[in-house]
C-alpha positions in Angstrom: -121.6 -64.0 26.7 -123.0 -60.6 27.0 -120.4 -58.0 28.1 -120.8 -55.6 31.0 -121.0 -51.8 30.6 -117.6 -50.1 30.5 -116.7 -46.7 32.0 -115.5 -44.4 29.3 -112.2 -43.4 31.0 -111.5 -47.1 31.8 -112.2 -47.9 28.2 -109.6 -45.4 26.9 -106.9 -46.6 29.3 -107.7 -50.2 28.4 -107.7 -49.4 24.7 -104.1 -48.0 25.0 -102.9 -51.0 26.9 -104.6 -53.4 24.5 -103.1 -51.6 21.5 -99.6 -51.9 23.0 -100.1 -55.6 23.8 -101.5 -56.3 20.4 -98.4 -54.8 18.7 -95.5 -55.8 21.1 -97.1 -58.6 23.2 -97.8 -58.5 26.9 -94.2 -59.3 27.7 -92.8 -57.3 24.9 -92.9 -60.2 22.3 -94.4 -59.2 18.9 -97.3 -61.9 19.1 -101.0 -61.3 18.9 -103.2 -62.1 22.0 -104.5 -65.7 22.2 -107.7 -65.2 24.2 -110.7 -63.4 22.7 -113.6 -65.1 24.6 -116.3 -63.2 26.4 -115.5 -60.0 24.5 -118.4 -58.4 22.8 -118.2 -57.6 19.2 -117.6 -54.0 18.3 -117.4 -52.1 15.1 -114.0 -50.6 14.1 -113.5 -47.0 14.6 -111.4 -44.6 12.5 -108.7 -44.5 15.2 -108.7 -48.3 15.7 -109.0 -50.3 12.5 -110.6 -53.8 12.7 -108.2 -56.7 13.1 -109.1 -60.2 11.6 -107.6 -63.5 12.1 -108.3 -66.7 10.1 -108.6 -69.8 12.2 -108.3 -73.2 10.6 -110.5 -76.0 11.8 -113.9 -77.6 11.5 -115.6 -74.4 12.6 -116.6 -71.7 10.1 -114.3 -68.7 9.8 -115.5 -65.8 11.9 -114.5 -62.2 12.2 -112.6 -61.4 15.4 -113.9 -58.3 17.1 -111.6 -55.6 18.5 -110.0 -56.6 21.8 -111.7 -54.9 24.7 -110.2 -55.9 28.0 -112.6 -56.6 30.8 -113.2 -54.0 33.4 -111.5 -55.1 36.6 -112.5 -52.2 38.8 -115.7 -50.6 39.7 -116.8 -47.3 38.3 -116.5 -45.9 41.7 -112.8 -46.9 41.8 -112.2 -45.3 38.4 -113.1 -41.9 39.7 -109.6 -41.7 41.4 -107.8 -41.9 37.9 -107.8 -38.5 36.1 -108.7 -38.7 32.4 -105.7 -38.5 29.9 -105.6 -37.7 26.3 -101.8 -38.4 25.7 -102.2 -41.9 24.6 -104.8 -41.0 22.0 -102.4 -38.6 20.0 -99.8 -40.5 17.8 -97.9 -37.2 17.0 -97.1 -36.7 20.6 -96.0 -40.3 20.9 -93.6 -39.8 18.0 -92.3 -36.6 19.5 -91.6 -38.5 22.7 -89.4 -41.0 20.8 -87.3 -38.6 18.6 -84.9 -37.4 21.3 -84.0 -41.0 22.0 -83.5 -41.7 18.3 -81.3 -38.6 17.9 -79.3 -39.5 21.0 -78.7 -43.0 19.6 -77.6 -41.5 16.3 -75.1 -39.2 18.0 -73.7 -42.1 20.0 -73.3 -44.1 16.8 -71.5 -41.3 15.0 -69.3 -40.4 18.0 -68.3 -44.0 18.3 -67.4 -44.2 14.7 -65.4 -40.9 14.9 -63.5 -42.0 18.0 -62.9 -45.4 16.4 -61.5 -43.6 13.3 -59.3 -41.5 15.5 -57.8 -44.6 17.1 -57.4 -46.2 13.7 -55.5 -43.2 12.2 -53.5 -42.5 15.4 -50.3 -44.1 14.2 -50.5 -43.1 10.5 -49.4 -40.0 8.6 -52.2 -38.4 6.7 -52.2 -39.3 3.0 -50.5 -36.7 0.8 -48.3 -35.4 3.6 -44.9 -34.1 2.6 -42.0 -32.9 4.7 -39.5 -30.7 2.8 -40.5 -32.5 -0.4 -40.3 -36.0 1.2 -43.6 -37.9 0.6 -44.7 -39.7 3.8 -48.5 -40.0 3.4 -50.0 -43.3 4.6 -46.8 -44.5 6.4 -47.0 -45.5 10.1 -45.0 -43.5 12.6 -41.9 -45.6 12.6 -41.7 -46.0 8.9 -42.2 -42.2 8.4 -39.5 -41.3 10.9 -37.1 -43.8 9.3 -37.7 -42.4 5.8 -37.5 -38.8 6.9 -34.2 -39.5 8.7 -32.6 -41.3 5.7 -33.7 -38.6 3.1 -32.9 -35.6 5.3 -29.4 -36.8 6.2 -28.7 -36.8 2.4 -30.1 -33.4 1.9 -28.3 -31.8 4.9 -25.0 -33.3 3.6 -25.1 -31.2 0.5 -23.7 -27.6 0.2 -26.3 -24.9 0.2 -26.1 -22.0 -2.3 -27.1 -18.6 -1.0 -27.8 -15.3 -2.7 -28.4 -11.9 -1.1 -30.9 -9.3 -2.0 -29.3 -6.3 -3.8 -26.0 -8.1 -4.2 -26.3 -9.3 -7.8 -22.7 -8.4 -8.4 -21.4 -10.9 -5.9 -20.7 -14.6 -6.6 -23.1 -17.0 -4.9 -22.1 -18.0 -1.4 -22.0 -21.6 -0.4 -22.4 -22.9 3.2 -22.7 -26.4 4.6 -25.4 -27.1 7.2 -22.9 -29.1 9.2 -21.1 -25.8 9.8 -23.7 -25.1 12.5 -24.7 -28.7 13.3 -28.1 -28.4 11.6 -30.2 -31.6 11.9 -33.9 -32.6 11.6 -35.6 -34.2 14.6 -37.4 -36.8 12.7 -39.4 -38.1 15.7 -40.6 -34.6 16.7 -41.5 -33.9 13.0 -43.5 -37.0 12.6 -45.2 -36.6 16.0 -46.6 -33.3 14.8 -48.8 -35.2 12.3 -49.5 -38.6 14.0 -50.9 -39.6 17.4 -54.4 -39.9 18.8 -56.4 -36.7 18.2 -60.1 -35.8 18.1 -59.2 -32.6 16.2 -61.6 -32.3 13.2 -58.7 -30.8 11.2 -56.6 -33.9 11.9 -59.5 -36.2 10.9 -60.1 -34.1 7.8 -56.4 -34.4 6.8 -56.7 -38.2 7.0 -59.8 -38.3 4.9 -59.1 -35.5 2.4 -55.3 -35.6 2.4 -52.5 -33.9 4.3 -50.3 -30.9 3.4 -46.7 -29.8 3.5 -45.3 -30.0 7.0 -42.3 -28.0 8.2 -39.4 -30.1 9.7 -38.5 -29.7 13.3 -34.8 -28.6 13.3 -32.0 -28.6 15.9 -28.7 -26.7 15.6 -25.9 -25.1 17.5 -26.7 -21.4 18.2 -23.1 -20.3 18.6 -22.0 -22.0 15.4 -25.1 -20.5 13.6 -24.1 -17.0 14.8 -20.6 -17.6 13.5 -21.9 -18.8 10.1 -24.2 -15.8 9.8 -21.3 -13.4 10.6 -19.2 -15.1 8.0 -21.9 -14.6 5.4 -22.1 -10.9 6.4 -18.4 -10.5 6.0 -18.7 -11.6 2.4 -21.8 -9.6 1.6 -21.8 -6.4 3.7 -20.4 -3.3 2.2 -20.3 0.2 3.5 -21.9 2.9 1.3 -19.4 4.8 -0.8 -19.8 8.5 -1.2 -19.4 10.0 -4.6 -16.0 11.7 -5.0 -14.0 14.1 -7.1 -10.3 14.0 -7.9 -8.1 15.7 -10.4 -6.4 13.7 -13.2 -4.0 16.4 -14.3 -6.2 19.4 -14.7 -9.4 17.4 -15.3 -11.8 16.8 -12.4 -13.0 13.3 -12.5 -16.2 12.2 -10.7 -16.5 8.7 -9.1 -20.1 7.7 -8.6 -21.6 6.8 -5.3 -22.3 3.2 -4.3 -25.2 2.0 -2.2 -24.2 0.0 0.9 -25.6 -3.3 1.9 -26.1 -4.9 5.3 -27.3 -8.5 5.7 -30.4 -8.9 7.9 -28.8 -11.2 10.4 -32.0 -12.1 12.3 -33.8 -13.0 9.2 -30.8 -15.0 7.9 -30.6 -16.9 11.2 -34.3 -17.8 10.9 -33.9 -19.0 7.3 -30.9 -21.1 8.1 -32.3 -22.7 11.2 -36.0 -23.1 10.3 -36.5 -23.0 6.5 -33.4 -24.4 4.9 -35.0 -27.5 3.4 -38.2 -25.7 2.2 -36.6 -22.8 0.4 -35.8 -22.9 -3.4 -32.2 -22.8 -4.4 -30.3 -20.5 -4.3 -31.8 -19.3 -1.1 -32.2 -15.6 -1.2 -31.3 -13.8 2.1 -32.7 -10.4 3.1 -30.5 -7.4 3.3 -31.0 -3.7 3.8 -29.5 -1.0 1.6 -27.7 2.0 3.0 -27.6 5.2 1.0 -24.3 7.1 0.9 -24.2 10.6 2.5 -22.9 12.1 -0.8 -24.9 11.0 -3.8 -23.8 11.1 -7.4 -26.2 13.9 -8.1 -24.8 16.0 -5.3 -21.3 15.4 -6.5 -22.2 16.4 -10.0 -23.3 19.8 -8.7 -19.9 20.3 -7.0 -18.2 19.2 -10.2 -19.9 21.8 -12.3 -20.0 24.6 -9.7 -16.6 24.3 -8.0 -14.2 21.8 -9.5 -14.4 22.8 -13.1 -14.4 26.6 -12.5 -11.3 26.2 -10.2 -9.1 25.0 -13.0 -10.8 27.0 -15.8 -8.0 29.6 -15.8 -5.1 31.1 -13.9 -5.5 32.8 -10.5 -3.3 35.9 -10.1 -1.7 36.5 -6.8 -0.5 40.0 -6.0 2.0 40.8 -3.3 2.9 44.5 -2.9 3.7 45.5 -6.4 4.6 42.0 -7.6 2.3 39.5 -9.2 2.4 35.8 -10.2 0.0 33.4 -11.6 -1.1 30.1 -10.1 -1.8 27.8 -13.1 -4.6 25.3 -13.4 -1.9 22.6 -13.0 -0.7 24.1 -9.7 -4.3 24.6 -8.5 -5.3 21.0 -9.3 -2.2 19.7 -7.6 -3.1 21.6 -4.4 -6.8 20.9 -4.5 -8.8 18.0 -3.0 -12.4 17.3 -2.2 -13.4 15.9 1.2 -16.6 15.2 3.0 -17.8 17.9 5.3 -21.2 17.8 7.0 -22.5 15.4 4.4 -21.3 17.4 1.4 -18.2 17.5 -0.8 -16.1 20.5 0.2 -13.0 21.9 -1.6 -9.8 21.8 0.3 -6.7 23.6 -0.8 -3.1 23.0 0.4 -2.2 26.6 1.2 1.4 25.7 2.1 1.9 24.3 -1.3 0.5 27.3 -3.1 2.3 29.7 -0.8 5.6 28.0 -1.6 4.9 28.3 -5.3 4.2 32.0 -4.9 7.3 32.5 -2.7 9.5 30.8 -5.3 8.0 32.9 -8.1 8.7 36.2 -6.2 12.2 35.8 -4.8 12.7 39.6 -4.7 9.7 40.1 -2.5 9.4 36.9 -0.5 12.1 34.9 1.3 11.5 31.6 3.0 12.7 31.0 6.6 15.9 29.1 7.2 15.7 26.0 9.4 18.1 25.5 12.3 20.7 22.8 11.8 22.7 20.5 14.2 26.2 19.4 13.2 28.9 17.6 15.1 32.1 19.7 14.7 35.4 17.8 14.7 33.5 14.7 15.8 33.5 16.1 19.3 31.1 19.1 19.6 27.4 19.4 18.6 26.7 22.8 17.2 23.3 24.4 16.4 23.0 26.9 13.6 20.1 29.2 14.5 17.0 29.4 12.3 16.0 32.6 10.5 12.5 33.9 10.0 11.4 34.7 6.4 9.0 37.0 4.7 6.1 35.3 3.2 2.4 35.1 2.7 -0.1 33.4 4.9 -0.8 29.9 3.7 -4.2 29.8 5.3 -5.2 33.2 4.0 -4.2 32.1 0.5 -6.1 28.8 0.7 -9.2 30.6 2.0 -9.1 33.1 -0.8 -8.8 30.4 -3.5 -11.7 28.4 -2.0 -13.8 31.6 -1.8 -13.6 32.3 -5.6 -17.0 32.0 -7.2 -17.6 30.3 -10.5 -19.1 33.5 -11.8 -16.1 35.7 -10.8 -14.5 37.3 -13.8 -11.7 38.9 -11.7 -9.6 36.0 -10.5 -7.0 38.1 -8.6 -6.0 37.6 -5.0 -4.1 40.4 -3.2 -2.0 39.5 -0.1 0.2 41.4 2.2 3.6 39.8 3.1 4.2 38.8 6.7 7.0 37.4 8.8 7.0 33.6 8.7 9.1 31.4 11.1 11.3 28.6 9.9 9.9 25.1 9.9 12.6 23.9 12.3 13.5 26.6 14.7 16.4 27.1 17.1 14.2 26.2 20.0 13.1 23.0 18.2 16.8 22.0 17.8 17.7 22.7 21.4 14.8 20.6 22.7 16.1 17.5 20.9 19.0 17.3 23.4 21.9 16.4 21.2 24.8 16.6 23.7 26.7 13.3 24.0 27.8 10.1 22.3 25.5 7.3 23.3 27.0 4.6 21.1 30.0 4.1 18.7 32.0 1.6 16.6 34.9 1.5 14.3 35.7 -1.2 11.7 39.0 -1.6 9.8 39.3 -0.8 6.1 40.7 -3.2 3.5 43.6 -2.5 1.2 41.2 -1.9 -1.7 41.4 1.8 -2.5 38.4 1.6 -4.9 36.3 0.1 -2.2 37.5 2.8 0.2 36.3 5.5 -2.2 32.8 4.3 -1.9 33.1 4.5 1.9 34.4 8.1 1.7 31.5 9.1 -0.5 29.0 7.3 1.7 30.1 8.6 5.0 30.0 12.2 3.7 26.4 11.7 2.5 25.0 10.4 5.8 27.1 12.3 8.4 25.1 14.8 10.5 21.8 13.1 9.6 19.3 14.1 12.2 16.7 11.5 13.2 13.9 12.9 15.4 11.9 10.9 17.9 9.7 8.2 16.2 11.4 8.8 12.9 13.1 5.9 11.0 16.6 6.1 9.5 17.1 4.3 6.2 20.6 4.0 4.9 19.6 3.4 1.4 17.5 6.6 1.5 20.2 8.6 3.1 22.8 7.6 0.5 20.6 8.4 -2.4 20.9 6.5 -5.7 24.0 4.4 -5.7 25.1 5.5 -9.1 28.2 6.9 -10.8 26.5 10.2 -11.1 26.2 10.3 -7.4 29.9 9.7 -6.9 30.0 5.9 -6.4 32.2 3.4 -8.2 32.1 -0.4 -8.9 33.9 -2.6 -6.4 33.9 -6.0 -4.8 30.7 -7.6 -3.5 29.4 -11.1 -2.6 26.6 -12.1 -5.0 24.9 -15.4 -4.9 27.6 -16.8 -2.6 30.5 -15.9 -5.0 32.8 -12.8 -5.0 31.9 -10.4 -7.7 31.8 -6.6 -8.4 29.0 -4.1 -8.4 28.3 -0.4 -8.1 28.9 0.8 -4.5 30.8 -2.3 -3.4 32.0 -1.9 0.2 29.0 0.1 1.4 28.0 -2.9 3.5 30.8 -1.8 5.9 28.9 1.5 6.4 25.7 -0.5 6.8 27.4 -2.6 9.5 28.6 0.5 11.4 25.3 2.4 11.3 23.4 -0.8 12.3 25.7 -1.2 15.4 25.3 2.4 16.6 21.6 2.1 16.4 21.5 -1.4 18.0 23.9 -0.4 20.8 22.0 3.0 21.2 18.7 1.2 21.9 17.0 2.0 18.6 14.4 -0.4 17.3 15.8 -2.8 14.7 13.5 -2.4 11.7 15.5 -4.1 9.0 19.0 -5.6 8.7 20.6 -8.7 7.2 24.0 -10.1 8.0 26.4 -11.3 5.3 26.2 -14.8 4.0 29.9 -15.3 4.8 31.7 -14.0 7.8 34.3 -11.3 7.5 36.4 -11.0 10.6 36.6 -7.1 10.3 32.9 -7.1 11.6 31.4 -8.2 14.9 30.1 -11.8 14.6 26.4 -11.8 14.0 26.1 -8.1 14.5 26.7 -6.8 11.0 24.6 -5.8 8.0 24.9 -5.9 4.2 23.3 -3.6 1.7 21.9 -4.1 -1.8 20.0 -1.3 -3.4 16.4 -2.0 -4.0 16.6 -5.4 -2.2 18.3 -5.1 1.2 18.2 -2.0 3.3 19.3 -1.2 6.9 16.8 0.6 9.0 16.3 1.5 12.6 13.7 3.7 14.4 14.5 6.3 17.1 12.5 5.1 20.1 13.8 7.7 22.6 12.3 11.0 23.5 15.4 12.8 22.1 16.8 13.4 18.7 19.8 11.5 17.5 22.5 12.6 15.1 24.8 10.3 13.1 28.5 11.3 12.8 30.6 9.0 10.6 33.9 9.4 8.8 36.9 7.5 7.4 40.3 8.0 9.1 43.3 6.1 10.2 42.4 2.9 8.4 39.0 2.7 10.0 35.4 3.6 9.3 34.3 5.5 12.5 30.6 5.9 13.5 29.0 7.6 16.5 25.5 8.3 17.6 24.9 11.6 19.4 21.9 12.3 21.7 21.0 12.3 25.4 21.4 8.9 26.9 18.0 7.4 27.6 18.4 3.6 27.2 20.7 1.3 29.0 21.8 -1.4 26.6 23.6 -4.7 27.3 24.5 -6.7 24.1 26.2 -10.0 23.9 27.2 -12.6 21.3 27.6 -16.3 21.9 30.7 -18.3 20.9 30.4 -19.8 17.5 28.9 -23.3 17.2 27.5 -25.7 14.6 30.7 -25.5 12.5 30.6 -26.5 8.9 33.8 -27.1 6.9 34.3 -25.5 3.4 34.0 -27.5 0.2 34.8 -26.7 -3.4 32.2 -25.1 -5.7 32.2 -24.3 -9.3 31.3 -20.8 -10.5 30.1 -20.5 -14.1 29.8 -16.7 -14.1 31.8 -14.8 -16.8 33.6 -12.7 -14.1 34.5 -15.7 -12.0 37.7 -15.5 -10.0 39.1 -18.8 -8.6 39.9 -18.9 -5.0 41.0 -21.2 -2.3 39.0 -22.4 0.7 38.6 -20.1 3.7 37.1 -20.2 7.1 34.4 -22.7 8.3 30.8 -21.8 8.5 29.1 -21.5 12.0 26.2 -20.1 13.9 26.1 -17.4 16.6 23.4 -16.0 18.9 23.1 -12.3 19.4 21.1 -10.9 22.3 20.2 -7.4 23.7 18.6 -6.1 26.8 17.2 -2.6 26.7 16.1 -0.8 29.9 15.3 2.6 31.2 15.6 3.5 34.9 15.9 -0.2 35.7 12.8 -1.3 33.8 13.3 -3.6 30.8 11.7 -2.8 27.6 10.5 -6.1 26.2 9.7 -4.8 22.7 13.3 -3.6 22.2 15.0 -6.5 24.1 15.5 -9.9 22.5 17.8 -12.2 20.6 18.3 -13.7 17.1 20.6 -16.3 15.5 22.6 -16.2 12.3 24.4 -18.9 10.4 27.3 -18.1 8.2 28.2 -20.3 5.2 31.7 -21.7 5.0 34.1 -19.9 2.6 34.3 -22.6 -0.1 37.1 -23.0 -2.6 35.9 -21.7 -6.1 36.7 -23.1 -9.5 35.8 -21.5 -12.7 34.3 -23.6 -15.5 
């Protein structure tokens, strides 16, 4: 059939439609068209290559011309459709498809990424370590269990610490349990697992994880205590360089740098980094320089100390002179810090006394006032006397002022009146006017023993004890030696009767203890006998053994006290004179807890056999001390003492 003419625009539109149908089918199926009748043959164009189809059958094979759809509308109707060139440009058609292809690719990749995130959500990235514990590839529960098991073992071990700048110190050891340190395994694992779209997290799963810090828990107060304890072991104050004399040689001691632990940094290490630090863990500390360095002290050594004792210093008083030797100068000199420097200090009193002693015709020391109890009834003050001396401060200042380059080492001083150290006014203010306590205890028939008591009472009578001073019987008696007038007499040693130098002085110890105790003095030291002697108050007595057992009390009143003691009429008498300040009430319980004597054997060479004596027992002694009705709790109180029985003694 002969085809009808086709409008050019209609032809293009139909060509596009026909091409699409030829490729994808009219309904989208990829099948070629089945009808080709009544379509005129046309030659292929460069844009539309000829298509052929071989048909099997009795008819001869013929070429199939290009498909040209029939025109279904009149040329007049085609005037309403504007011409278009889009379908004719394959580049533009590809450009239209690329955004969809790209979007599809993005969707595929995103889906794969999200799927991977879900897949890895419950797994620890491979290669991950927590405090050296390998956990890569484990799921969450397994990782938490492994971390807990391994960390518990690590935290149960002592941790060795070192401190910067403290190389001379031994290592310090702590235990994490001291401050309840623990690792939160769940929080630690959660920091590396769980669903996440983070590229860093995905990369860790693909390329491998890293070292992860544990999440710790601890007790803050216990940690602070632990850090303070470390600081107590490591901190040291800086030490200034110093100079001291060894004989006449000045010796320099070098300065030492101080050290202070950085507590904040230490707290951080112990609470956040304990398992990730190498052992021993080094803690930060700050050095503190001393005010006086070794170099500065060396200058003082060469400029001041060495010149001071290089030769004598001559002191001239009127027309008399004397020399202060290097030994005397070194004895009186010291170096102390002043405004960050070492400064020479000189004891002017010591040097002035040396000059005064060396010039007795020119200088006379003052005489102190004295207080004595006359006839055991009247306190008497002997007035003080001023002396003629040199100014101690003036002398010290002159010695310090000497320059190392001075060739003339002479100091000229004028004598001045100097008061006594203890003046009449001082004595009067002490208020020694009445007996505030007293006691007397009977002598034995041992005349040798009594000799020791006569010597002892003379040595300590009229002893003045000023407020806040402590009386020591051993010190007041002096050495208990034959040269000092004492003799050997009976004592109790190791529970047996024996002899020793000064035997019997325990009776004087008992008397002086009692006047102090009943006078309200503070009981510093006393010890009752091991056996009871009925010449003494039960429980309220004291023994004495030179170098081992002393009797001491302290004057706690605002007044001075004077001891008056003597031997007369078969007794040792003792009184304490002062102004009454304390009201004292003392009592002793009846004996209790009796223990009967037995027989003991004494193997000592000087053993003396004896029969059994009295039973042993316990007594309680109490005292209440008050002033103006107010009890002094420090001075009041009680004590108990148990006496051993007087056993029979055999010698073997």
